[in-house]
mmCIF file of C-alpha atoms and ligand atoms in Angstrom:
data_model
loop_
_atom_site.group_PDB
_atom_site.id
_atom_site.type_symbol
_atom_site.label_atom_id
_atom_site.label_comp_id
_atom_site.label_asym_id
_atom_site.label_seq_id
_atom_site.Cartn_x
_atom_site.Cartn_y
_atom_site.Cartn_z
ATOM 1 C CA UNK A 1 0.076 -0.177 0.215
ATOM 2 C CA UNK A 2 2.700 2.154 1.117
ATOM 3 C CA UNK A 3 4.567 1.330 -2.155
ATOM 4 C CA UNK A 4 1.490 2.579 -4.300
ATOM 5 C CA UNK A 5 0.920 5.497 -2.262
ATOM 6 C CA UNK A 6 4.373 6.782 -3.001
ATOM 7 C CA UNK A 7 3.941 5.786 -6.853
ATOM 8 C CA UNK A 8 0.825 8.208 -6.613
ATOM 9 C CA UNK A 9 3.144 11.089 -5.182
ATOM 10 C CA UNK A 10 5.626 10.900 -7.889
ATOM 11 C CA UNK A 11 3.191 10.677 -10.414
ATOM 12 C CA UNK A 12 1.404 13.523 -9.088
ATOM 13 C CA UNK A 13 4.638 15.352 -9.396
ATOM 14 C CA UNK A 14 5.616 14.645 -12.686
ATOM 15 C CA UNK A 15 1.840 15.934 -14.013
ATOM 16 C CA UNK A 16 3.065 19.063 -11.818
ATOM 17 C CA UNK A 17 6.279 19.542 -13.080
ATOM 18 C CA UNK A 18 5.251 18.561 -16.661
ATOM 19 C CA UNK A 19 2.938 21.317 -16.637
ATOM 20 C CA UNK A 20 5.060 24.149 -15.276
ATOM 21 C CA UNK A 21 7.087 23.076 -18.368
ATOM 22 C CA UNK A 22 5.181 23.528 -21.222
ATOM 23 C CA UNK A 23 3.784 26.773 -19.638
ATOM 24 C CA UNK A 24 6.907 27.945 -19.791
ATOM 25 C CA UNK A 25 7.346 26.945 -23.044
ATOM 26 C CA UNK A 26 4.187 28.716 -23.967
ATOM 27 C CA UNK A 27 5.854 31.996 -22.514
ATOM 28 C CA UNK A 28 8.619 31.661 -24.507
ATOM 29 C CA UNK A 29 6.431 31.367 -27.873
ATOM 30 C CA UNK A 30 4.821 34.048 -26.591
ATOM 31 C CA UNK A 31 7.859 36.297 -25.855
ATOM 32 C CA UNK A 32 9.246 35.520 -29.037
ATOM 33 C CA UNK A 33 5.827 36.457 -31.292
ATOM 34 C CA UNK A 34 6.099 39.221 -29.432
ATOM 35 C CA UNK A 35 9.924 39.958 -30.283
ATOM 36 C CA UNK A 36 9.101 39.619 -33.810
ATOM 37 C CA UNK A 37 6.092 41.788 -34.015
ATOM 38 C CA UNK A 38 8.304 44.523 -32.248
ATOM 39 C CA UNK A 39 11.378 43.500 -34.461
ATOM 40 C CA UNK A 40 9.203 43.994 -37.748
ATOM 41 C CA UNK A 41 10.830 46.841 -39.827
ATOM 42 C CA UNK A 42 8.989 50.498 -40.069
ATOM 43 C CA UNK A 43 7.210 50.858 -42.828
ATOM 44 C CA UNK A 44 8.859 53.474 -44.807
ATOM 45 C CA UNK A 45 6.936 54.391 -48.064
ATOM 46 C CA UNK A 46 9.261 52.842 -51.003
ATOM 47 C CA UNK A 47 7.878 54.956 -54.697
ATOM 48 C CA UNK A 48 9.826 53.531 -57.613
ATOM 49 C CA UNK A 49 11.487 55.829 -60.105
ATOM 50 C CA UNK A 50 10.874 56.450 -63.765
ATOM 51 C CA UNK A 51 14.724 55.923 -65.113
ATOM 52 C CA UNK A 52 15.605 59.245 -66.443
ATOM 53 C CA UNK A 53 16.890 59.242 -70.192
ATOM 54 C CA UNK A 54 20.661 59.046 -70.101
ATOM 55 C CA UNK A 55 22.928 57.358 -72.815
ATOM 56 C CA UNK A 56 25.190 55.641 -72.008
ATOM 57 C CA UNK A 57 26.569 54.916 -75.537
ATOM 58 C CA UNK A 58 27.677 59.339 -75.049
ATOM 59 C CA UNK A 59 28.921 59.635 -71.773
ATOM 60 C CA UNK A 60 31.039 56.388 -73.116
ATOM 61 C CA UNK A 61 32.299 58.461 -76.097
ATOM 62 C CA UNK A 62 33.036 61.910 -73.708
ATOM 63 C CA UNK A 63 34.577 59.731 -71.860
ATOM 64 C CA UNK A 64 37.335 58.194 -75.141
ATOM 65 C CA UNK A 65 37.133 61.890 -76.443
ATOM 66 C CA UNK A 66 38.981 62.622 -72.906
ATOM 67 C CA UNK A 67 41.060 59.863 -72.937
ATOM 68 C CA UNK A 68 42.001 60.588 -76.909
ATOM 69 C CA UNK A 69 44.186 63.592 -76.022
ATOM 70 C CA UNK A 70 45.972 61.252 -73.687
ATOM 71 C CA UNK A 71 47.578 62.014 -70.221
ATOM 72 C CA UNK A 72 46.193 65.123 -69.167
ATOM 73 C CA UNK A 73 48.096 67.260 -66.462
ATOM 74 C CA UNK A 74 49.474 70.791 -65.471
ATOM 75 C CA UNK A 75 51.004 72.549 -68.038
ATOM 76 C CA UNK A 76 50.937 69.693 -70.172
ATOM 77 C CA UNK A 77 49.785 70.252 -74.498
ATOM 78 C CA UNK A 78 46.839 67.256 -73.924
ATOM 79 C CA UNK A 79 45.570 69.223 -70.758
ATOM 80 C CA UNK A 80 45.652 72.869 -72.707
ATOM 81 C CA UNK A 81 43.941 70.786 -75.530
ATOM 82 C CA UNK A 82 40.892 69.368 -73.584
ATOM 83 C CA UNK A 83 40.380 72.369 -71.379
ATOM 84 C CA UNK A 84 38.893 74.114 -74.569
ATOM 85 C CA UNK A 85 37.290 70.781 -75.943
ATOM 86 C CA UNK A 86 35.648 70.488 -72.532
ATOM 87 C CA UNK A 87 34.644 74.628 -71.825
ATOM 88 C CA UNK A 88 33.220 74.471 -75.552
ATOM 89 C CA UNK A 89 31.528 70.871 -75.279
ATOM 90 C CA UNK A 90 29.890 72.318 -72.126
ATOM 91 C CA UNK A 91 29.190 75.772 -73.980
ATOM 92 C CA UNK A 92 27.493 73.267 -76.665
ATOM 93 C CA UNK A 93 24.083 72.206 -74.015
ATOM 94 C CA UNK A 94 23.479 75.360 -73.706
ATOM 95 C CA UNK A 95 25.681 76.300 -70.373
ATOM 96 C CA UNK A 96 27.102 79.148 -69.737
ATOM 97 C CA UNK A 97 30.754 78.718 -68.994
ATOM 98 C CA UNK A 98 34.182 79.605 -68.362
ATOM 99 C CA UNK A 99 37.880 78.398 -67.653
ATOM 100 C CA UNK A 100 38.833 79.615 -63.956
ATOM 101 C CA UNK A 101 42.561 80.005 -64.085
ATOM 102 C CA UNK A 102 44.533 80.196 -61.137
ATOM 103 C CA UNK A 103 48.182 79.822 -59.641
ATOM 104 C CA UNK A 104 49.585 77.127 -57.718
ATOM 105 C CA UNK A 105 52.631 74.984 -56.669
ATOM 106 C CA UNK A 106 52.817 71.073 -56.454
ATOM 107 C CA UNK A 107 54.608 69.081 -53.912
ATOM 108 C CA UNK A 108 57.207 68.697 -55.986
ATOM 109 C CA UNK A 109 57.643 72.689 -55.824
ATOM 110 C CA UNK A 110 56.748 72.885 -59.821
ATOM 111 C CA UNK A 111 54.508 75.984 -60.548
ATOM 112 C CA UNK A 112 51.430 75.347 -62.030
ATOM 113 C CA UNK A 113 48.448 76.962 -63.803
ATOM 114 C CA UNK A 114 45.184 75.616 -62.379
ATOM 115 C CA UNK A 115 42.184 75.756 -65.228
ATOM 116 C CA UNK A 116 38.908 74.735 -63.092
ATOM 117 C CA UNK A 117 36.073 74.596 -66.409
ATOM 118 C CA UNK A 118 32.615 76.290 -64.694
ATOM 119 C CA UNK A 119 29.348 75.864 -66.637
ATOM 120 C CA UNK A 120 25.675 77.607 -65.477
ATOM 121 C CA UNK A 121 22.914 76.160 -66.484
ATOM 122 C CA UNK A 122 19.828 78.686 -65.123
ATOM 123 C CA UNK A 123 21.649 81.284 -63.516
ATOM 124 C CA UNK A 124 19.079 83.296 -61.762
ATOM 125 C CA UNK A 125 17.467 80.019 -59.755
ATOM 126 C CA UNK A 126 18.186 80.196 -56.411
ATOM 127 C CA UNK A 127 17.644 76.519 -55.628
ATOM 128 C CA UNK A 128 21.247 74.778 -57.063
ATOM 129 C CA UNK A 129 22.790 72.120 -57.338
ATOM 130 C CA UNK A 130 26.712 71.816 -57.307
ATOM 131 C CA UNK A 131 28.142 69.022 -59.743
ATOM 132 C CA UNK A 132 31.380 68.555 -59.596
ATOM 133 C CA UNK A 133 34.308 66.359 -61.341
ATOM 134 C CA UNK A 134 38.190 66.411 -61.804
ATOM 135 C CA UNK A 135 39.250 66.574 -65.113
ATOM 136 C CA UNK A 136 43.148 65.933 -64.823
ATOM 137 C CA UNK A 137 45.160 62.862 -65.056
ATOM 138 C CA UNK A 138 48.191 62.013 -62.338
ATOM 139 C CA UNK A 139 51.073 63.040 -64.501
ATOM 140 C CA UNK A 140 53.055 59.378 -62.774
ATOM 141 C CA UNK A 141 51.831 55.792 -62.057
ATOM 142 C CA UNK A 142 53.269 55.470 -58.625
ATOM 143 C CA UNK A 143 50.867 52.335 -58.169
ATOM 144 C CA UNK A 144 52.152 50.710 -60.839
ATOM 145 C CA UNK A 145 54.690 47.787 -61.195
ATOM 146 C CA UNK A 146 56.527 49.503 -64.084
ATOM 147 C CA UNK A 147 56.733 52.714 -65.910
ATOM 148 C CA UNK A 148 55.757 54.943 -62.493
ATOM 149 C CA UNK A 149 57.335 57.454 -63.669
ATOM 150 C CA UNK A 150 55.486 57.753 -66.840
ATOM 151 C CA UNK A 151 51.882 59.715 -66.697
ATOM 152 C CA UNK A 152 48.586 57.412 -66.680
ATOM 153 C CA UNK A 153 45.579 57.851 -69.453
ATOM 154 C CA UNK A 154 42.933 58.288 -66.280
ATOM 155 C CA UNK A 155 39.966 57.080 -68.115
ATOM 156 C CA UNK A 156 38.272 56.229 -64.972
ATOM 157 C CA UNK A 157 40.352 58.279 -62.722
ATOM 158 C CA UNK A 158 39.110 61.723 -64.267
ATOM 159 C CA UNK A 159 37.433 61.292 -67.274
ATOM 160 C CA UNK A 160 34.475 59.168 -66.317
ATOM 161 C CA UNK A 161 32.701 61.501 -63.811
ATOM 162 C CA UNK A 162 33.805 64.716 -66.434
ATOM 163 C CA UNK A 163 31.964 62.287 -69.250
ATOM 164 C CA UNK A 164 28.534 61.664 -67.143
ATOM 165 C CA UNK A 165 28.191 65.394 -66.351
ATOM 166 C CA UNK A 166 29.025 65.703 -69.843
ATOM 167 C CA UNK A 167 25.629 63.049 -70.631
ATOM 168 C CA UNK A 168 24.371 64.875 -67.654
ATOM 169 C CA UNK A 169 24.184 68.613 -69.400
ATOM 170 C CA UNK A 170 23.110 67.549 -72.617
ATOM 171 C CA UNK A 171 19.782 65.846 -71.050
ATOM 172 C CA UNK A 172 19.446 68.824 -69.114
ATOM 173 C CA UNK A 173 19.282 70.985 -72.428
ATOM 174 C CA UNK A 174 17.040 68.781 -73.177
ATOM 175 C CA UNK A 175 14.358 68.537 -70.301
ATOM 176 C CA UNK A 176 15.331 71.944 -68.914
ATOM 177 C CA UNK A 177 14.453 71.470 -65.196
ATOM 178 C CA UNK A 178 13.139 74.669 -63.163
ATOM 179 C CA UNK A 179 16.226 74.633 -61.058
ATOM 180 C CA UNK A 180 19.801 76.031 -61.736
ATOM 181 C CA UNK A 181 22.457 73.478 -61.959
ATOM 182 C CA UNK A 182 26.480 74.535 -62.049
ATOM 183 C CA UNK A 183 29.025 71.770 -63.111
ATOM 184 C CA UNK A 184 32.370 72.344 -62.209
ATOM 185 C CA UNK A 185 35.664 70.104 -63.742
ATOM 186 C CA UNK A 186 38.318 70.891 -61.106
ATOM 187 C CA UNK A 187 41.956 70.824 -62.185
ATOM 188 C CA UNK A 188 45.104 69.246 -60.009
ATOM 189 C CA UNK A 189 43.384 67.298 -57.839
ATOM 190 C CA UNK A 190 45.337 64.002 -58.714
ATOM 191 C CA UNK A 191 48.875 66.086 -58.647
ATOM 192 C CA UNK A 192 49.465 65.032 -54.481
ATOM 193 C CA UNK A 193 52.415 63.601 -53.095
ATOM 194 C CA UNK A 194 52.843 59.935 -53.693
ATOM 195 C CA UNK A 195 52.294 58.347 -50.361
ATOM 196 C CA UNK A 196 55.857 56.167 -50.732
ATOM 197 C CA UNK A 197 57.528 59.141 -50.305
ATOM 198 C CA UNK A 198 59.258 59.767 -46.676
ATOM 199 C CA UNK A 199 58.440 63.029 -46.001
ATOM 200 C CA UNK A 200 55.328 63.533 -43.921
ATOM 201 C CA UNK A 201 52.236 63.122 -46.601
ATOM 202 C CA UNK A 202 50.623 65.651 -46.745
ATOM 203 C CA UNK A 203 46.804 66.122 -47.662
ATOM 204 C CA UNK A 204 46.977 69.646 -48.769
ATOM 205 C CA UNK A 205 49.105 68.687 -51.794
ATOM 206 C CA UNK A 206 46.097 66.898 -53.825
ATOM 207 C CA UNK A 207 42.936 69.145 -54.796
ATOM 208 C CA UNK A 208 44.658 72.276 -56.027
ATOM 209 C CA UNK A 209 42.359 73.205 -58.433
ATOM 210 C CA UNK A 210 39.174 72.726 -55.802
ATOM 211 C CA UNK A 211 41.201 74.813 -53.071
ATOM 212 C CA UNK A 212 41.253 77.261 -55.315
ATOM 213 C CA UNK A 213 37.726 77.682 -56.464
ATOM 214 C CA UNK A 214 36.810 77.428 -52.747
ATOM 215 C CA UNK A 215 38.912 80.148 -51.434
ATOM 216 C CA UNK A 216 37.943 81.869 -54.607
ATOM 217 C CA UNK A 217 34.622 80.876 -55.997
ATOM 218 C CA UNK A 218 33.734 82.134 -59.766
ATOM 219 C CA UNK A 219 30.537 84.371 -58.326
ATOM 220 C CA UNK A 220 31.621 86.168 -54.447
ATOM 221 C CA UNK A 221 29.907 84.485 -52.076
ATOM 222 C CA UNK A 222 28.576 81.637 -54.101
ATOM 223 C CA UNK A 223 25.994 79.236 -52.833
ATOM 224 C CA UNK A 224 24.174 75.577 -53.960
ATOM 225 C CA UNK A 225 21.950 73.847 -51.713
ATOM 226 C CA UNK A 226 24.419 70.697 -52.347
ATOM 227 C CA UNK A 227 26.742 69.106 -53.842
ATOM 228 C CA UNK A 228 27.848 65.611 -55.602
ATOM 229 C CA UNK A 229 31.355 64.777 -56.898
ATOM 230 C CA UNK A 230 31.746 62.025 -59.038
ATOM 231 C CA UNK A 231 34.727 59.946 -58.845
ATOM 232 C CA UNK A 232 36.012 56.733 -60.027
ATOM 233 C CA UNK A 233 32.469 56.244 -61.689
ATOM 234 C CA UNK A 234 33.399 53.991 -64.453
ATOM 235 C CA UNK A 235 34.718 51.075 -63.765
ATOM 236 C CA UNK A 236 33.908 47.313 -63.638
ATOM 237 C CA UNK A 237 31.370 45.620 -60.566
ATOM 238 C CA UNK A 238 31.476 49.325 -59.099
ATOM 239 C CA UNK A 239 31.037 49.655 -55.453
ATOM 240 C CA UNK A 240 29.584 53.240 -53.957
ATOM 241 C CA UNK A 241 29.714 53.222 -49.862
ATOM 242 C CA UNK A 242 28.870 55.500 -48.230
ATOM 243 C CA UNK A 243 32.096 57.728 -47.644
ATOM 244 C CA UNK A 244 32.914 59.121 -44.345
ATOM 245 C CA UNK A 245 33.927 62.594 -45.403
ATOM 246 C CA UNK A 246 30.122 62.565 -47.273
ATOM 247 C CA UNK A 247 28.880 61.244 -43.661
ATOM 248 C CA UNK A 248 30.422 63.723 -41.501
ATOM 249 C CA UNK A 249 29.569 66.972 -43.597
ATOM 250 C CA UNK A 250 26.492 65.845 -45.624
ATOM 251 C CA UNK A 251 24.818 62.990 -44.078
ATOM 252 C CA UNK A 252 21.100 63.829 -45.673
ATOM 253 C CA UNK A 253 22.426 64.226 -48.957
ATOM 254 C CA UNK A 254 23.932 60.930 -48.687
ATOM 255 C CA UNK A 255 20.925 59.325 -47.884
ATOM 256 C CA UNK A 256 19.031 61.465 -50.355
ATOM 257 C CA UNK A 257 21.607 60.305 -53.035
ATOM 258 C CA UNK A 258 21.377 56.632 -51.759
ATOM 259 C CA UNK A 259 17.430 56.269 -51.831
ATOM 260 C CA UNK A 260 16.824 57.590 -54.951
ATOM 261 C CA UNK A 261 19.845 55.214 -56.188
ATOM 262 C CA UNK A 262 17.508 52.406 -54.510
ATOM 263 C CA UNK A 263 14.373 53.571 -56.322
ATOM 264 C CA UNK A 264 15.696 53.310 -59.735
ATOM 265 C CA UNK A 265 16.861 49.721 -58.507
ATOM 266 C CA UNK A 266 20.850 50.707 -58.097
ATOM 267 C CA UNK A 267 20.562 49.486 -54.338
ATOM 268 C CA UNK A 268 23.536 46.699 -55.450
ATOM 269 C CA UNK A 269 25.607 49.047 -56.382
ATOM 270 C CA UNK A 270 25.158 52.280 -54.228
ATOM 271 C CA UNK A 271 25.509 49.933 -50.893
ATOM 272 C CA UNK A 272 24.120 50.709 -47.857
ATOM 273 C CA UNK A 273 27.579 50.990 -45.875
ATOM 274 C CA UNK A 274 29.755 53.551 -44.509
ATOM 275 C CA UNK A 275 33.603 53.321 -44.769
ATOM 276 C CA UNK A 276 36.243 54.743 -44.070
ATOM 277 C CA UNK A 277 39.192 55.697 -46.484
ATOM 278 C CA UNK A 278 42.586 57.893 -45.630
ATOM 279 C CA UNK A 279 42.777 60.656 -47.847
ATOM 280 C CA UNK A 280 41.261 63.336 -49.459
ATOM 281 C CA UNK A 281 38.712 64.534 -52.155
ATOM 282 C CA UNK A 282 37.551 67.545 -54.024
ATOM 283 C CA UNK A 283 34.782 67.708 -51.960
ATOM 284 C CA UNK A 284 36.484 67.839 -48.569
ATOM 285 C CA UNK A 285 37.218 71.777 -49.542
ATOM 286 C CA UNK A 286 33.811 72.479 -51.023
ATOM 287 C CA UNK A 287 32.638 71.068 -47.750
ATOM 288 C CA UNK A 288 35.342 72.941 -45.412
ATOM 289 C CA UNK A 289 36.195 76.122 -47.048
ATOM 290 C CA UNK A 290 32.759 76.697 -49.637
ATOM 291 C CA UNK A 291 30.626 75.179 -46.652
ATOM 292 C CA UNK A 292 28.563 73.259 -49.446
ATOM 293 C CA UNK A 293 27.024 70.305 -47.856
ATOM 294 C CA UNK A 294 28.872 67.851 -50.663
ATOM 295 C CA UNK A 295 29.008 64.074 -51.203
ATOM 296 C CA UNK A 296 31.403 61.966 -53.146
ATOM 297 C CA UNK A 297 30.257 59.082 -55.378
ATOM 298 C CA UNK A 298 33.582 57.537 -55.675
ATOM 299 C CA UNK A 299 34.493 53.545 -56.404
ATOM 300 C CA UNK A 300 35.751 52.157 -52.774
ATOM 301 C CA UNK A 301 36.432 48.039 -53.088
ATOM 302 C CA UNK A 302 35.690 47.141 -48.568
ATOM 303 C CA UNK A 303 36.908 43.859 -49.794
ATOM 304 C CA UNK A 304 40.909 45.146 -50.239
ATOM 305 C CA UNK A 305 40.340 48.489 -48.261
ATOM 306 C CA UNK A 306 41.545 50.825 -51.557
ATOM 307 C CA UNK A 307 40.132 51.696 -54.815
ATOM 308 C CA UNK A 308 40.311 49.190 -57.925
ATOM 309 C CA UNK A 309 43.548 47.667 -58.775
ATOM 310 C CA UNK A 310 43.934 49.846 -62.099
ATOM 311 C CA UNK A 311 43.724 53.109 -59.744
ATOM 312 C CA UNK A 312 47.320 55.414 -60.604
ATOM 313 C CA UNK A 313 48.095 52.531 -62.463
ATOM 314 C CA UNK A 314 49.014 52.220 -66.578
ATOM 315 C CA UNK A 315 45.261 50.058 -66.473
ATOM 316 C CA UNK A 316 43.599 53.169 -65.776
ATOM 317 C CA UNK A 317 42.786 53.030 -69.346
ATOM 318 C CA UNK A 318 39.496 52.648 -71.828
ATOM 319 C CA UNK A 319 39.520 48.528 -71.129
ATOM 320 C CA UNK A 320 37.953 49.146 -67.758
ATOM 321 C CA UNK A 321 35.253 51.555 -68.540
ATOM 322 C CA UNK A 322 31.887 50.296 -68.405
ATOM 323 C CA UNK A 323 28.815 51.591 -69.646
ATOM 324 C CA UNK A 324 26.786 49.826 -66.999
ATOM 325 C CA UNK A 325 28.453 51.813 -64.498
ATOM 326 C CA UNK A 326 28.492 54.420 -66.538
ATOM 327 C CA UNK A 327 24.242 54.516 -66.912
ATOM 328 C CA UNK A 328 23.742 53.931 -63.378
ATOM 329 C CA UNK A 329 26.244 56.977 -62.274
ATOM 330 C CA UNK A 330 23.869 59.020 -64.794
ATOM 331 C CA UNK A 331 20.719 57.821 -64.062
ATOM 332 C CA UNK A 332 21.235 58.527 -60.041
ATOM 333 C CA UNK A 333 22.151 62.195 -60.525
ATOM 334 C CA UNK A 334 19.741 63.255 -62.747
ATOM 335 C CA UNK A 335 16.935 61.150 -60.829
ATOM 336 C CA UNK A 336 17.711 63.681 -58.036
ATOM 337 C CA UNK A 337 17.984 66.536 -60.106
ATOM 338 C CA UNK A 338 14.568 65.590 -61.107
ATOM 339 C CA UNK A 339 13.637 64.967 -57.956
ATOM 340 C CA UNK A 340 14.167 68.419 -56.308
ATOM 341 C CA UNK A 341 11.608 70.647 -56.185
HETATM 342 C C1 AHN B 1 43.952 60.019 -51.821
HETATM 343 O O1 AHN B 1 43.984 58.808 -51.202
HETATM 344 C C2 AHN B 1 44.971 60.911 -51.041
HETATM 345 N N1 AHN B 1 43.071 60.591 -52.488
HETATM 346 C C3 AHN B 1 42.065 60.016 -53.347
HETATM 347 C C4 AHN B 1 40.841 60.869 -54.015
HETATM 348 C C5 AHN B 1 41.958 60.476 -55.110
HETATM 349 C C6 AHN B 1 42.963 60.684 -56.374
HETATM 350 N N2 AHN B 1 40.948 60.551 -56.509
HETATM 351 C C7 AHN B 1 41.513 60.046 -57.054
HETATM 352 N N3 AHN B 1 42.274 60.077 -57.514
HETATM 353 ZN ZN1 ZN B 2 44.061 59.918 -58.855
#
């Protein structure tokens, strides 16, 4: 009898225990449901954008035409010829144009004449966007294994951004948006001190054209609502990350541009990642000296923590220029312009 009693008590305890275990499981499930409920992403309105007309063939041609001049760095003959070509091209799209000239000294004590090429569309509009790219090319191939002292063609590093902006200018002339657009092709971005030199590398030896313009704007007190820089925007397998100088000075513009890219279906190229790169670019001085919130669309590879492998080498030629990259960037820039009221 006593044994049966004990057995009954054990069974009773087991029942109570299993009841507790099951009810705990239940609580966990509820908890889980609740967490997933609150973790649901906040619904944002996603409105796809109609793709603006942008001819990648025209943009490609404009890149080719610059490269055909040969290396284009301050004081060389091709540089002078290409400056006139770019000014005339912008003028042919209905922009009023000028070449801003200035004197500067390079890291290796060369006296150079800077030529910033400036185009204006709709000069009386108060709402303005500044679009810029550097048009000069590096006078040496300091990242190549051979012929390091010879100048590079700069199809990607230089010509690509300019080629896209020329096609953007052509489209603006067709669609005639109401806002004002200023396009500046900055000179002497790429005459900076090689990092291999033992002397302390100095950021200010780069971007001489944009520094000059930021201190001497073509119109005294010139202002734009925001600026977009294109740098190395024609290479293969592009990755445009949210670069740190842009994020420091103009995070809202980064969001605006990346949002337009996403709405155009280009979110795989305009990746939602913030990256840091050691160095500088023209938008730094447009931000810090001209006080115009500006961002850089620049191909930066997270995997290597550097630019495309052709960077500052003789491989930076037409072979690496990708029409689809030109189109993605061009559509995004035009999408931003058409979205501004
Ligand atoms: C530096 O790495 C110092 N500057 C990157 C900006 C650059 C050079 N863009 C093209 N060439
Ligand atoms: Zn460069």
